[in-house]
PDB file of C-alpha atoms in Angstrom:
ATOM      1  CA  UNK A 166      -4.249 -25.068 -10.545  1.00  0.00           C
ATOM      2  CA  UNK A 167      -7.253 -24.540  -8.295  1.00  0.00           C
ATOM      3  CA  UNK A 168     -10.879 -25.425  -8.874  1.00  0.00           C
ATOM      4  CA  UNK A 169     -13.760 -23.817  -6.994  1.00  0.00           C
ATOM      5  CA  UNK A 170     -17.361 -24.982  -6.951  1.00  0.00           C
ATOM      6  CA  UNK A 171     -20.088 -22.924  -5.269  1.00  0.00           C
ATOM      7  CA  UNK A 172     -23.481 -24.129  -4.131  1.00  0.00           C
ATOM      8  CA  UNK A 173     -26.320 -23.053  -1.892  1.00  0.00           C
ATOM      9  CA  UNK A 174     -27.876 -20.220  -3.832  1.00  0.00           C
ATOM     10  CA  UNK A 175     -31.620 -19.881  -4.263  1.00  0.00           C
ATOM     11  CA  UNK A 176     -34.641 -17.663  -3.875  1.00  0.00           C
ATOM     12  CA  UNK A 177     -35.717 -16.327  -0.498  1.00  0.00           C
ATOM     13  CA  UNK A 178     -37.993 -13.661   0.844  1.00  0.00           C
ATOM     14  CA  UNK A 179     -36.844 -10.500   2.575  1.00  0.00           C
ATOM     15  CA  UNK A 180     -35.427 -11.317   5.967  1.00  0.00           C
ATOM     16  CA  UNK A 181     -34.545 -14.863   4.975  1.00  0.00           C
ATOM     17  CA  UNK A 182     -31.227 -16.676   5.212  1.00  0.00           C
ATOM     18  CA  UNK A 183     -28.992 -18.732   2.969  1.00  0.00           C
ATOM     19  CA  UNK A 184     -25.646 -20.431   3.372  1.00  0.00           C
ATOM     20  CA  UNK A 185     -23.366 -20.594   0.390  1.00  0.00           C
ATOM     21  CA  UNK A 186     -20.573 -23.142   0.167  1.00  0.00           C
ATOM     22  CA  UNK A 187     -17.423 -23.162  -1.913  1.00  0.00           C
ATOM     23  CA  UNK A 188     -15.435 -26.362  -2.260  1.00  0.00           C
ATOM     24  CA  UNK A 189     -11.846 -25.912  -3.330  1.00  0.00           C
ATOM     25  CA  UNK A 190      -9.361 -28.356  -4.799  1.00  0.00           C
ATOM     26  CA  UNK A 191      -5.837 -28.036  -6.082  1.00  0.00           C
ATOM     27  CA  UNK A 192      -2.764 -26.125  -4.944  1.00  0.00           C
ATOM     28  CA  UNK A 193      -3.172 -25.300  -1.239  1.00  0.00           C
ATOM     29  CA  UNK A 194      -0.721 -22.392  -1.149  1.00  0.00           C
ATOM     30  CA  UNK A 195      -2.478 -20.750  -4.063  1.00  0.00           C
ATOM     31  CA  UNK A 196      -5.706 -20.487  -2.052  1.00  0.00           C
ATOM     32  CA  UNK A 197      -4.615 -18.952   1.243  1.00  0.00           C
ATOM     33  CA  UNK A 198      -7.212 -16.208   0.785  1.00  0.00           C
ATOM     34  CA  UNK A 199     -10.812 -17.250   0.202  1.00  0.00           C
ATOM     35  CA  UNK A 200     -13.223 -14.498  -0.711  1.00  0.00           C
ATOM     36  CA  UNK A 201     -16.794 -13.978  -1.777  1.00  0.00           C
ATOM     37  CA  UNK A 202     -17.829 -11.489  -4.412  1.00  0.00           C
ATOM     38  CA  UNK A 203     -21.228 -10.677  -5.849  1.00  0.00           C
ATOM     39  CA  UNK A 204     -22.534  -9.072  -8.983  1.00  0.00           C
ATOM     40  CA  UNK A 205     -25.976  -7.589  -9.391  1.00  0.00           C
ATOM     41  CA  UNK A 206     -27.453  -7.143 -12.879  1.00  0.00           C
ATOM     42  CA  UNK A 207     -25.923  -4.117 -14.572  1.00  0.00           C
ATOM     43  CA  UNK A 208     -23.420  -3.547 -11.788  1.00  0.00           C
ATOM     44  CA  UNK A 209     -19.765  -4.287 -11.261  1.00  0.00           C
ATOM     45  CA  UNK A 210     -18.620  -7.257  -9.268  1.00  0.00           C
ATOM     46  CA  UNK A 211     -17.994  -6.239  -5.660  1.00  0.00           C
ATOM     47  CA  UNK A 212     -16.284  -7.891  -2.749  1.00  0.00           C
ATOM     48  CA  UNK A 213     -18.373  -9.151   0.134  1.00  0.00           C
ATOM     49  CA  UNK A 214     -15.719 -10.546   2.420  1.00  0.00           C
ATOM     50  CA  UNK A 215     -12.548 -12.584   2.741  1.00  0.00           C
ATOM     51  CA  UNK A 216     -11.023 -15.075   5.144  1.00  0.00           C
ATOM     52  CA  UNK A 217      -7.348 -15.919   5.416  1.00  0.00           C
ATOM     53  CA  UNK A 218      -5.558 -19.132   6.337  1.00  0.00           C
ATOM     54  CA  UNK A 219      -5.483 -18.051   9.978  1.00  0.00           C
ATOM     55  CA  UNK A 220      -9.282 -17.730   9.988  1.00  0.00           C
ATOM     56  CA  UNK A 221      -9.203 -13.961  10.213  1.00  0.00           C
ATOM     57  CA  UNK A 222     -12.345 -12.814   8.411  1.00  0.00           C
ATOM     58  CA  UNK A 223     -13.369  -9.437   7.069  1.00  0.00           C
ATOM     59  CA  UNK A 224     -16.717  -8.386   5.628  1.00  0.00           C
ATOM     60  CA  UNK A 225     -17.611  -5.129   3.933  1.00  0.00           C
ATOM     61  CA  UNK A 226     -19.788  -2.525   5.604  1.00  0.00           C
ATOM     62  CA  UNK A 227     -22.742  -3.304   3.332  1.00  0.00           C
ATOM     63  CA  UNK A 228     -23.084  -6.805   4.816  1.00  0.00           C
ATOM     64  CA  UNK A 229     -21.397  -6.480   8.204  1.00  0.00           C
ATOM     65  CA  UNK A 230     -23.541  -7.932  10.952  1.00  0.00           C
ATOM     66  CA  UNK A 231     -25.625  -9.909   8.448  1.00  0.00           C
ATOM     67  CA  UNK A 232     -23.071 -12.033   6.571  1.00  0.00           C
ATOM     68  CA  UNK A 233     -20.415 -14.253   8.108  1.00  0.00           C
ATOM     69  CA  UNK A 234     -17.512 -15.918   6.342  1.00  0.00           C
ATOM     70  CA  UNK A 235     -15.962 -19.088   7.665  1.00  0.00           C
ATOM     71  CA  UNK A 236     -13.906 -21.969   6.390  1.00  0.00           C
ATOM     72  CA  UNK A 237     -13.369 -25.628   7.199  1.00  0.00           C
ATOM     73  CA  UNK A 238      -9.787 -26.402   6.243  1.00  0.00           C
ATOM     74  CA  UNK A 239     -10.331 -30.152   6.562  1.00  0.00           C
ATOM     75  CA  UNK A 240     -13.225 -30.055   4.113  1.00  0.00           C
ATOM     76  CA  UNK A 241     -11.503 -27.540   1.808  1.00  0.00           C
ATOM     77  CA  UNK A 242     -14.674 -25.497   2.021  1.00  0.00           C
ATOM     78  CA  UNK A 243     -15.494 -21.885   2.730  1.00  0.00           C
ATOM     79  CA  UNK A 244     -18.924 -20.675   3.687  1.00  0.00           C
ATOM     80  CA  UNK A 245     -20.907 -17.476   3.405  1.00  0.00           C
ATOM     81  CA  UNK A 246     -23.724 -17.427   5.916  1.00  0.00           C
ATOM     82  CA  UNK A 247     -26.214 -14.750   4.936  1.00  0.00           C
ATOM     83  CA  UNK A 248     -29.053 -13.597   7.137  1.00  0.00           C
ATOM     84  CA  UNK A 249     -31.604 -10.786   7.142  1.00  0.00           C
ATOM     85  CA  UNK A 250     -31.393 -10.702   3.353  1.00  0.00           C
ATOM     86  CA  UNK A 251     -32.872  -7.801   1.412  1.00  0.00           C
ATOM     87  CA  UNK A 252     -33.504  -7.238  -2.324  1.00  0.00           C
ATOM     88  CA  UNK A 253     -30.195  -5.336  -2.647  1.00  0.00           C
ATOM     89  CA  UNK A 254     -28.420  -8.616  -1.900  1.00  0.00           C
ATOM     90  CA  UNK A 255     -29.750 -10.152  -5.109  1.00  0.00           C
ATOM     91  CA  UNK A 256     -27.057 -11.189  -7.561  1.00  0.00           C
ATOM     92  CA  UNK A 257     -24.642 -13.849  -8.646  1.00  0.00           C
ATOM     93  CA  UNK A 258     -22.290 -14.825  -5.861  1.00  0.00           C
ATOM     94  CA  UNK A 259     -18.791 -16.016  -6.637  1.00  0.00           C
ATOM     95  CA  UNK A 260     -16.085 -17.468  -4.497  1.00  0.00           C
ATOM     96  CA  UNK A 261     -12.532 -16.673  -5.438  1.00  0.00           C
ATOM     97  CA  UNK A 262      -9.089 -17.396  -4.159  1.00  0.00           C
ATOM     98  CA  UNK A 263      -5.445 -16.411  -4.452  1.00  0.00           C
ATOM     99  CA  UNK A 264      -2.273 -16.912  -2.496  1.00  0.00           C
ATOM    100  CA  UNK A 265      -2.158 -13.523  -0.770  1.00  0.00           C
ATOM    101  CA  UNK A 266       0.989 -11.469  -0.144  1.00  0.00           C
ATOM    102  CA  UNK A 267       3.598 -12.362   2.433  1.00  0.00           C
ATOM    103  CA  UNK A 268       3.697  -9.719   5.174  1.00  0.00           C
ATOM    104  CA  UNK A 269       6.446  -9.798   7.797  1.00  0.00           C
ATOM    105  CA  UNK A 270       6.153  -6.171   8.940  1.00  0.00           C
ATOM    106  CA  UNK A 271       4.722  -7.044  12.357  1.00  0.00           C
ATOM    107  CA  UNK A 272       7.573  -9.332  13.357  1.00  0.00           C
ATOM    108  CA  UNK A 273       6.002 -12.542  12.180  1.00  0.00           C
ATOM    109  CA  UNK A 274       5.149 -13.560   8.671  1.00  0.00           C
ATOM    110  CA  UNK A 275       1.714 -14.332   7.321  1.00  0.00           C
ATOM    111  CA  UNK A 276      -0.150 -14.178   4.024  1.00  0.00           C
ATOM    112  CA  UNK A 277      -2.165 -10.966   3.932  1.00  0.00           C
ATOM    113  CA  UNK A 278      -5.388 -11.000   1.949  1.00  0.00           C
ATOM    114  CA  UNK A 279      -7.065  -8.170   0.099  1.00  0.00           C
ATOM    115  CA  UNK A 280     -10.528  -7.817  -1.347  1.00  0.00           C
ATOM    116  CA  UNK A 281      -9.299  -6.394  -4.640  1.00  0.00           C
ATOM    117  CA  UNK A 282     -10.989  -8.302  -7.427  1.00  0.00           C
ATOM    118  CA  UNK A 283      -8.032  -8.097  -9.809  1.00  0.00           C
ATOM    119  CA  UNK A 284      -5.759  -9.907  -7.380  1.00  0.00           C
ATOM    120  CA  UNK A 285      -7.869 -13.040  -7.357  1.00  0.00           C
ATOM    121  CA  UNK A 286      -6.575 -15.758  -9.635  1.00  0.00           C
ATOM    122  CA  UNK A 287      -9.204 -18.452  -9.438  1.00  0.00           C
ATOM    123  CA  UNK A 288     -12.968 -18.108  -9.577  1.00  0.00           C
ATOM    124  CA  UNK A 289     -15.944 -20.378  -9.240  1.00  0.00           C
ATOM    125  CA  UNK A 290     -18.813 -20.446 -11.693  1.00  0.00           C
ATOM    126  CA  UNK A 291     -21.153 -18.546  -9.375  1.00  0.00           C
ATOM    127  CA  UNK A 292     -24.426 -19.290  -7.641  1.00  0.00           C
ATOM    128  CA  UNK A 293     -27.527 -17.117  -7.955  1.00  0.00           C
ATOM    129  CA  UNK A 294     -29.154 -15.488  -4.944  1.00  0.00           C
ATOM    130  CA  UNK A 295     -32.535 -13.833  -5.396  1.00  0.00           C
ATOM    131  CA  UNK A 296     -34.282 -11.962  -2.608  1.00  0.00           C
ATOM    132  CA  UNK A 297     -37.887 -10.979  -3.184  1.00  0.00           C
ATOM    133  CA  UNK A 298     -40.062  -8.596  -1.229  1.00  0.00           C
TER     134      UNK A 298
END
């Protein structure tokens, strides 16, 4: 079992910044991939970015250059640093995790992470981000 608790959401003006945190506990292998998703009112939940156990991070085009994902293994925490926020970034932000899929195709084995919502097993309760103009 894995538990995730997000924090750091709030209300900011256009151009502002926020840092979201997600503290994880429980089965370490089950949380090799740590991701952030968001859901705006009336829209489907979408992936924002993911970081794997080797600290390789990927963010989607909609936030690339503005959002950064990182993790502190020792603190069992992942972070989503958001800058230059705009009203389209408003929504509930969720962290999520799953164990990834073992990939040995390159000659060494690692746990590959996707940003496919359905593959994520554990979810936090969400933290609201509101950006006003």
